[in-house]
Coordinates of C-alpha atoms and ligand atoms in Angstrom, one line a residue:
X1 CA 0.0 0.0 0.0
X2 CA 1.4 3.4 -0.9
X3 CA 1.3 6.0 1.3
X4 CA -2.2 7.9 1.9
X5 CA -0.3 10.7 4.4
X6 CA -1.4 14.4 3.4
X7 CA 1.7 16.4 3.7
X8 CA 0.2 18.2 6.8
X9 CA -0.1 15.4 9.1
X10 CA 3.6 14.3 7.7
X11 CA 4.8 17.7 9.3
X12 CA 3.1 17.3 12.5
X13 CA 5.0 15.2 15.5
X14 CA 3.2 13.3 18.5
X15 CA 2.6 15.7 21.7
X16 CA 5.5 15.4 23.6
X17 CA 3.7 16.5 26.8
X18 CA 0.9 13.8 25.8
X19 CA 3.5 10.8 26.2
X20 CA 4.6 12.3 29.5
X21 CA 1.0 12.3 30.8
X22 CA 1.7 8.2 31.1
X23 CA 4.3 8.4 32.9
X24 CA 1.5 10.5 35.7
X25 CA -0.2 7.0 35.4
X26 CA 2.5 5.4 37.4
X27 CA 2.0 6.0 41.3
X28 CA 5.4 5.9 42.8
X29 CA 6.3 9.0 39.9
X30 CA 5.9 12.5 41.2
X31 CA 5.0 14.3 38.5
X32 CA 5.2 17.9 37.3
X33 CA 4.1 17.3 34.5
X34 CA 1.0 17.4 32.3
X35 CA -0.9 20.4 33.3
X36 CA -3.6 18.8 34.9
X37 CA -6.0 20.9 37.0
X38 CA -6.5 19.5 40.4
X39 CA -9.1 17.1 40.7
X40 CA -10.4 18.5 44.4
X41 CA -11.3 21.3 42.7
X42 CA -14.1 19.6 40.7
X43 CA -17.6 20.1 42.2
X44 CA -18.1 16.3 41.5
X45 CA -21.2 16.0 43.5
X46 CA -23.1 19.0 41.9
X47 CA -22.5 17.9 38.8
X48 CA -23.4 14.7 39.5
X49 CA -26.8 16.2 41.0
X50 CA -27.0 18.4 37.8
X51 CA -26.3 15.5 34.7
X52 CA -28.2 13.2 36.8
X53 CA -31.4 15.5 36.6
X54 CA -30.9 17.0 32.9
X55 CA -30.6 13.4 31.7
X56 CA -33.9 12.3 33.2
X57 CA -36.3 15.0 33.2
X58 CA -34.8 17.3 30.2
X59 CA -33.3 14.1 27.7
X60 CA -34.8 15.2 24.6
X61 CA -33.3 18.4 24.9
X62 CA -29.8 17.6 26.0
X63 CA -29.2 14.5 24.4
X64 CA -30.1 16.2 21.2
X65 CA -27.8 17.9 18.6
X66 CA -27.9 21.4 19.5
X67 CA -26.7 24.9 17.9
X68 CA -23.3 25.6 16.3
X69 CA -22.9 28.4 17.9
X70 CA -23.4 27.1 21.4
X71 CA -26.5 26.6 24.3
X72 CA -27.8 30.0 24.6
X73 CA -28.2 29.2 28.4
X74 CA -24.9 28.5 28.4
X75 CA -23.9 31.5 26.4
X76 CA -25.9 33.7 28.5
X77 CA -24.6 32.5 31.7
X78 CA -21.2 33.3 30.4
X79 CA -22.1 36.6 29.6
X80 CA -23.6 37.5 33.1
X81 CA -20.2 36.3 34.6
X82 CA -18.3 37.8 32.0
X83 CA -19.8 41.4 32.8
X84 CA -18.6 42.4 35.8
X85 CA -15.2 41.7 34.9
X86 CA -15.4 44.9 31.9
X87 CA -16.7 42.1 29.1
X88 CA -19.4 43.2 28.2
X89 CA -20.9 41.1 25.2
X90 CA -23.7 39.2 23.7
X91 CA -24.6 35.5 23.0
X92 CA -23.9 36.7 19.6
X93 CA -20.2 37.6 20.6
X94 CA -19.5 33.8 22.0
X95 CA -19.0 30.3 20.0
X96 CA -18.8 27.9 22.1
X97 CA -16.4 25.2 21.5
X98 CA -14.9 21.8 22.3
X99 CA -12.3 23.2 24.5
X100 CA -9.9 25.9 23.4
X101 CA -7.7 23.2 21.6
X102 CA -10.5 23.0 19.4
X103 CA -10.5 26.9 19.4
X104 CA -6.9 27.0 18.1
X105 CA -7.9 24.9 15.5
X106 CA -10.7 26.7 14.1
X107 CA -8.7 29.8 14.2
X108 CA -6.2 28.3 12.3
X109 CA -9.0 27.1 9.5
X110 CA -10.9 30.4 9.5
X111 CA -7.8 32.8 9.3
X112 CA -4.5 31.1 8.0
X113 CA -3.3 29.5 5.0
X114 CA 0.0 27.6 4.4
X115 CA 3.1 30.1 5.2
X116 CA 1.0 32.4 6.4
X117 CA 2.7 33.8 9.4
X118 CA 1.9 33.8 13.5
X119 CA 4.1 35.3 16.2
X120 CA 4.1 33.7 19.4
X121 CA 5.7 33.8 22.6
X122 CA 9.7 32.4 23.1
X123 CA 8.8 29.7 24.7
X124 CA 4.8 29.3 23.9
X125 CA 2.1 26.7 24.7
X126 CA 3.1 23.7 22.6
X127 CA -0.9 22.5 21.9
X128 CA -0.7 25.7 19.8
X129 CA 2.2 25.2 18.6
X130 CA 0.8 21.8 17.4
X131 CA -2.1 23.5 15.4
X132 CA 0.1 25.7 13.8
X133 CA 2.1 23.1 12.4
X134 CA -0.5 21.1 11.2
X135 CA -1.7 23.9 9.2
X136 CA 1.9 24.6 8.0
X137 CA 1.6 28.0 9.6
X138 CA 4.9 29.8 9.6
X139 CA 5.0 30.2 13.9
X140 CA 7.6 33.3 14.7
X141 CA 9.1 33.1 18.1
X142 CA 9.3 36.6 20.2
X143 CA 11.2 36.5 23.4
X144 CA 9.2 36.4 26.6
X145 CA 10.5 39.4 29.2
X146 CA 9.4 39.2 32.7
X147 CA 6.3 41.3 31.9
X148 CA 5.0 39.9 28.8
X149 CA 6.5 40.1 25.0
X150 CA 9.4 41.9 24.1
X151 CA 7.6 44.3 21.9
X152 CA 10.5 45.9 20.4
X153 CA 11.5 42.4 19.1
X154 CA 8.4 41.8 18.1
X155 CA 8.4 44.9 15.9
X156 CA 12.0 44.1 14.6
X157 CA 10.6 40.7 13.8
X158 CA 7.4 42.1 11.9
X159 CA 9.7 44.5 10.0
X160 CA 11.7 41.5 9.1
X161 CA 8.8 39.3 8.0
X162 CA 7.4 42.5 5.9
X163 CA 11.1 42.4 4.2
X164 CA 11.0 39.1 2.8
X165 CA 7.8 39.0 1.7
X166 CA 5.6 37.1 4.0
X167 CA 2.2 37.3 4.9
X168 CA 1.4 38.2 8.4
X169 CA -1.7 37.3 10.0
X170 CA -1.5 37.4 13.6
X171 CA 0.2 37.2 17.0
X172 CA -0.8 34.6 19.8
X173 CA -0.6 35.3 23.3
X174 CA -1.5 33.8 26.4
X175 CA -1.1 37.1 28.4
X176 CA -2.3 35.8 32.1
X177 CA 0.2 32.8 33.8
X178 CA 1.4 31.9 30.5
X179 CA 1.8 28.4 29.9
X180 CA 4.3 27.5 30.1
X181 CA 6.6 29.9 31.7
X182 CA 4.1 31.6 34.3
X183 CA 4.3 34.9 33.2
X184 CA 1.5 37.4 33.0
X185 CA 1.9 40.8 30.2
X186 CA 1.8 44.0 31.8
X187 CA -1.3 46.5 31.1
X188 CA 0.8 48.6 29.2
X189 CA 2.8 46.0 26.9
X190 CA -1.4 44.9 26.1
X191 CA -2.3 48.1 25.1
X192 CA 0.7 48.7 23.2
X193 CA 0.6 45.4 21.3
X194 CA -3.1 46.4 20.2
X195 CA -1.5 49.2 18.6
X196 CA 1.1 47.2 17.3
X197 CA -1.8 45.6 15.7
X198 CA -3.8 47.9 14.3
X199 CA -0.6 49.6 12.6
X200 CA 0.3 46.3 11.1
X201 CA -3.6 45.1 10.7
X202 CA -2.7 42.0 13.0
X203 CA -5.6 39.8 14.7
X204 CA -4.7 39.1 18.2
X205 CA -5.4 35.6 19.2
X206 CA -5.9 36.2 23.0
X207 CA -5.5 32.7 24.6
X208 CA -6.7 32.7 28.6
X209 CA -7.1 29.3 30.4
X210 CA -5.4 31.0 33.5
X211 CA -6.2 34.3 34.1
X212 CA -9.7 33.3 36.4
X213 CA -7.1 31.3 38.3
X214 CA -5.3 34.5 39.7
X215 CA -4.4 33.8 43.5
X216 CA -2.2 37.1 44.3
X217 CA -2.1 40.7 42.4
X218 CA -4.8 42.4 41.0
X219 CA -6.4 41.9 37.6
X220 CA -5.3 43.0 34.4
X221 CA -8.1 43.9 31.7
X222 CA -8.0 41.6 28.8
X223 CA -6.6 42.5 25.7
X224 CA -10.4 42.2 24.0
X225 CA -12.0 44.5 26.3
X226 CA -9.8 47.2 25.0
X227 CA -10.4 46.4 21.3
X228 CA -12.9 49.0 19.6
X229 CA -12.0 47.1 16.1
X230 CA -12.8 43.5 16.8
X231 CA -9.6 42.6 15.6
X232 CA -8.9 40.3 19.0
X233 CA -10.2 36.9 19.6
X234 CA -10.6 35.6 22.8
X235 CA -10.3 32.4 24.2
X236 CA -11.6 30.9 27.5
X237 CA -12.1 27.6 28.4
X238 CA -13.7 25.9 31.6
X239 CA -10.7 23.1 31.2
X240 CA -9.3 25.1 34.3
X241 CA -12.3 27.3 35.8
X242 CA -14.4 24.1 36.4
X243 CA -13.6 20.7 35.0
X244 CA -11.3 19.6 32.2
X245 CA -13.2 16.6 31.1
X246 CA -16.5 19.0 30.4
X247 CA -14.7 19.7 27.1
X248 CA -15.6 23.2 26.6
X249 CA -14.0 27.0 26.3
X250 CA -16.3 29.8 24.6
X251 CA -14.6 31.9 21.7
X252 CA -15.1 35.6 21.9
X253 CA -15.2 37.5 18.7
X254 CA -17.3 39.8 16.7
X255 CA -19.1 40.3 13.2
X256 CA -17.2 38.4 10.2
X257 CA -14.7 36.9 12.2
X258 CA -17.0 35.0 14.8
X259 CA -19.1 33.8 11.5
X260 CA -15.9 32.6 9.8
X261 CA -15.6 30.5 12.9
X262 CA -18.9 29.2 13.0
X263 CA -18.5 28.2 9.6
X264 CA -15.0 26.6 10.2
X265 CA -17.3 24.6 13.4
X266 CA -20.1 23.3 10.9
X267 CA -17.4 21.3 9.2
X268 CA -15.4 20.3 12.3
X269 CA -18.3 18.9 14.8
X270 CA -21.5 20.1 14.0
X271 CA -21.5 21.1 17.8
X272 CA -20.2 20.8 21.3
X273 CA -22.0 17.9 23.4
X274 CA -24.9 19.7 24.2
X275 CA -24.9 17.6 28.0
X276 CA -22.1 18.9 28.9
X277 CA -22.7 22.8 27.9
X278 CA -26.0 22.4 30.1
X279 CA -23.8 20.6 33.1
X280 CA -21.8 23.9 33.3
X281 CA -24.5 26.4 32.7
X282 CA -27.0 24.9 35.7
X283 CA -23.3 24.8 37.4
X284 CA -23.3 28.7 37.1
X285 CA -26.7 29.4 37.7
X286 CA -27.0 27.6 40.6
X287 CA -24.1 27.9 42.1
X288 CA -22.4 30.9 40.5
X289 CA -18.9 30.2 38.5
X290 CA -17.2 33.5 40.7
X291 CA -18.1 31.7 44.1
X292 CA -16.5 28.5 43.2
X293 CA -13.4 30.3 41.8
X294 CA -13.5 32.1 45.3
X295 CA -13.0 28.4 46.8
X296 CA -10.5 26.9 44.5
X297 CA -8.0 29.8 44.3
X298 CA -6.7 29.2 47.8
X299 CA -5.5 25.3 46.6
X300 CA -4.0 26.6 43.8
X301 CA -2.1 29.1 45.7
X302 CA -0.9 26.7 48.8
X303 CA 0.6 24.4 46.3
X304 CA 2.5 27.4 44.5
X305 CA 3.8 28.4 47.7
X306 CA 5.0 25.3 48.0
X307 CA 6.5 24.5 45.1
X308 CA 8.2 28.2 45.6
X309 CA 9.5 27.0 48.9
X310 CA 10.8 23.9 48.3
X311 CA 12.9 25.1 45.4
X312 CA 14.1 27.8 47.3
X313 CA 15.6 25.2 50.2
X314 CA 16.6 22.1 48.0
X315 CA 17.8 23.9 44.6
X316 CA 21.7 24.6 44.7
X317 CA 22.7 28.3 44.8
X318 CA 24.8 30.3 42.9
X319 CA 25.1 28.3 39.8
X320 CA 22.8 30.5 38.0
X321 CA 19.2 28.6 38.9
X322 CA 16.2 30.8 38.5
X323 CA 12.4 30.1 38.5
X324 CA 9.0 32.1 37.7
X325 CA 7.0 33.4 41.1
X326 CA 3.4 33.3 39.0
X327 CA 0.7 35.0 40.7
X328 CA -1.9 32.6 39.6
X329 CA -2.1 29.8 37.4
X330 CA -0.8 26.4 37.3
X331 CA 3.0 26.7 36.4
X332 CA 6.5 27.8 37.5
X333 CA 9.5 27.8 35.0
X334 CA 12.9 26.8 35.7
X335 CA 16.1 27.9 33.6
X336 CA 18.9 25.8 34.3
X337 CA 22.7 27.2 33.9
X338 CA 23.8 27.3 30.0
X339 CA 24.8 24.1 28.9
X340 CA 22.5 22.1 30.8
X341 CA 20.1 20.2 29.0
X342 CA 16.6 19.6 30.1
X343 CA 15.4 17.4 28.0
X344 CA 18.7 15.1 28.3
X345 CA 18.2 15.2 32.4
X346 CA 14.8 14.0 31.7
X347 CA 15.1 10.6 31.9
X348 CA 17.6 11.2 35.2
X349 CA 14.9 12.7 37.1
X350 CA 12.7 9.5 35.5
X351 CA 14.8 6.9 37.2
X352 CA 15.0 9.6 40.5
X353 CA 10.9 9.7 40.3
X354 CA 10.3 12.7 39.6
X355 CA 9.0 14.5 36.0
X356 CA 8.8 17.6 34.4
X357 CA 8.0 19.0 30.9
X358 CA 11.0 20.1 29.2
X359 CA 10.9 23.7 27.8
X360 CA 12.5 23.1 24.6
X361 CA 9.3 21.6 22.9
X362 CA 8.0 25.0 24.0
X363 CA 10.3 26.9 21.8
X364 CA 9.5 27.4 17.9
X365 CA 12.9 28.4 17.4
X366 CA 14.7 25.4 18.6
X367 CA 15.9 27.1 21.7
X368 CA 14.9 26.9 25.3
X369 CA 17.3 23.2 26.2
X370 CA 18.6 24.8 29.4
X371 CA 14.8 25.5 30.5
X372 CA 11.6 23.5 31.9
X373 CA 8.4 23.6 33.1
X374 CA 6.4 22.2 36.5
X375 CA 3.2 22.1 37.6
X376 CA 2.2 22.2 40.7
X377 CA -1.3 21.6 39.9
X378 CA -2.0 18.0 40.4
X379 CA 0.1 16.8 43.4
X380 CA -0.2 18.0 47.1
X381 CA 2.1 20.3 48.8
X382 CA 3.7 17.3 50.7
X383 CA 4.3 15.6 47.8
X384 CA 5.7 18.8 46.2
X385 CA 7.9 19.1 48.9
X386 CA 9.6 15.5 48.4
X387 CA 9.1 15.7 44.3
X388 CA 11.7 18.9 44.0
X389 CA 14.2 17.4 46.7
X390 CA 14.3 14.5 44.4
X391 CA 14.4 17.4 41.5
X392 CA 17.4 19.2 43.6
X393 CA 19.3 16.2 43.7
X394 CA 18.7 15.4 39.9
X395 CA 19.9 19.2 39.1
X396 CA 23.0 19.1 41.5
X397 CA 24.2 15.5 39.9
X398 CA 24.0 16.9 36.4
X399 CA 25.6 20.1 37.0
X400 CA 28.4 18.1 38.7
X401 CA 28.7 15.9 36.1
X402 CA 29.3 18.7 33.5
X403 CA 31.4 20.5 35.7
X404 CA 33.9 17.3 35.8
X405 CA 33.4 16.8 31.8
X406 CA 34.5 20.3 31.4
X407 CA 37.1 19.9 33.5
X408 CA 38.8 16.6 32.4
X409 CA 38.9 18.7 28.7
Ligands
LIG501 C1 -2.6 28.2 26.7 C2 -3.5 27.0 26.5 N1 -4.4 27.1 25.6 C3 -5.2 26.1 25.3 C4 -5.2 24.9 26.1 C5 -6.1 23.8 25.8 O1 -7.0 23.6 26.8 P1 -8.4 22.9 26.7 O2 -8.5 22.3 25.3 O3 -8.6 22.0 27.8 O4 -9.4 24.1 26.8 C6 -4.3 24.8 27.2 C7 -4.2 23.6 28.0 O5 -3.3 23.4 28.8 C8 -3.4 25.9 27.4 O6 -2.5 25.9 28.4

């Protein structure tokens, strides 16, 4: 049989992070891995209560197919919540989807051809990194500075595109607790990249699974509320708000470009399961999405402090370690001295226990080896404790072992 492979699938490689998530299924691992939400945070037995009801007394209607666009419950729940927070939008504004990775990949049908080029962060989330490629989108890396990205590179890197010709569509960001590195843009570097936009007639593809999940700080408005053009698409899913396995996020966009998404849906799924749409919108009406943040921020932040604190006593000092301090979220990133290789050390820390995504996967520009992510999501703050000492010993050990290499040269 020859082969039947299109060329875009030939381009595209298996999630890294998605092998990793195995190695979660083994108990004696600690792992820092996949960014799994943490599973106390689920409101198991309301939703229980909630399917359990919708299923027997309202089947016809939830077990049906339903809208493209999304349950107008739903949708309208969203937009209640969304209000207070300076959204304020429509049903008519809000697609909802199968999650945002399904998002990424109707914004990649409904706005880029082949070559067509995105800038993204340096590193960036590697699920959109993954849709890009697929569509043999030509992803531009734009270093990350502790506030967000460097704008001035990413106008030196616009100006260079422009030069040789390409065709520039957009720039992704994931401005709140990036994943993976943890760090959240600054008010002003969001206004400034909206003008950035409008000057170079960019969409923004404004990517936010974490920014509900602040634990410290104060807000920053989103980059969509300060768009008077619609040229900024929002994404938020509930992966992280409320349950993963729900399988939803709702897209935010306005006029032609939330239709060319809809379209783009039609061929995709038809529609999101219409249970799980009405699971989360009885969620929010009966027991409000903002008081159940209220309860699950304080988990989120324990573990963070934990993770902060444990690398603070076990990591070595002075050789040049240095981690993120997120102020919400799920992640803290690591940057290892030069020469280090995270993704080598992997399979160290394996046989020590212990796991963590290595950041170079994260980087479009093949850089980022001395770097990694972990998550201090899934496991306890005991268990964080005891996963970085194992982590400590790892880094020591392989920082020892190149010192010696470099000196026996
Ligand atoms: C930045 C970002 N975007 C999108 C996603 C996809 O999430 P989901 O498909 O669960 O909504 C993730 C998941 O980790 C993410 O970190």
């Amino acid at each position: 049989m020859k082969h039947h492979f299109s060329t875009r699938i030939a381009g595209a490689k298996r999630s890294a992070i998605r092998e990793l998530l195995k190695l979660t299924e083994q108990p004696d691992i600690i792992s820092f891995g996949g960014g799994l939400p943490a599973p106390e945070t689920f409101p198991h037995e309301e939703m229980a209560e909630i399917a359990a009801e919708l299923i027997r007394e309202n089947y016809k209607n939830v077990l049906q197919y339903g809208l493209t666009e999304g349950s107008k419950t739903l949708r309208r729940a969203v937009c209640e919540w969304l209000r207070p927070q300076g959204i304020d939008v429509t049903i008519a504004e809000l697609l909802v989807t199968t999650a945002s990775q399904q998002a990424l990949d109707l914004l990649c049908k409904a706005f880029l051809d082949p070559a067509d080029v995105v800038f993204c962060g340096l590193p960036t989330y590697m699920g959109a990194v993954h849709a890009f490629t697929l569509f043999q989108v030509d992803k531009i890396g734009v270093p990350l500075e502790d506030d967000g990205m460097d704008l001035d590179e990413l106008e030196a890197r616009i100006k260079t595109a422009k030069d040789a010709g390409k065709t520039l569509k957009a720039v992704y960001v994931i401005p709140d607790f990036q994943n993976p590195s943890g760090i959240t843009m600054s008010l002003d570097k969001r206004k400034r990249l909206l003008e950035i936009a409008r000057r170079e007639d960019l969409l923004i593809f404004e990517d936010n699974p974490y920014g509900h999940l602040r634990f410290a700080g104060e807000p920053i408005p989103s980059i969509y509320s300060m768009d008077d053009e619609g040229r900024v698409i929002l994404l938020l899913t509930f992966s992280k708000t409320l349950c993963a396995g729900l399988r939803l996020a709702v897209m935010l966009a306005q006029g032609d470009l939330m239709d060319a998404l809809v379209r783009a849906k039609q061929a995709t799924d038809l529609c999101t399961s219409k249970l799980t749409q009405h699971i989360a919108a009885q969620y929010m009406l009966r027991y409000g999405l903002e008081n159940h943040l209220k309860e699950i921020r304080p988990i989120y932040r324990e573990k963070r402090d934990a993770m902060i604190a444990a690398l603070e006593r076990y990591m070595p000092a002075g050789v040049g370690i240095t981690w993120t301090k997120p102020e919400g979220g799920l992640f803290v990133w690591m940057r290892l001295p030069e020469g280090i290789d995270a993704t080598d050390m992997l399979e160290d820390a394996i046989e020590h226990k212990v796991a963590y995504v290595p950041g170079a996967s994260s980087y479009v520009d093949g850089d980022g080896q001395n770097t990694l992510r972990l998550a201090f999501s899934l496991v306890t703050p005991e268990i964080i404790d005891k996963g970085i000492r194992r982590l400590a010993e790892v880094v020591r050990t392989t920082i020892e072992a190149k010192q010696v290499a470099a000196g026996a040269r």
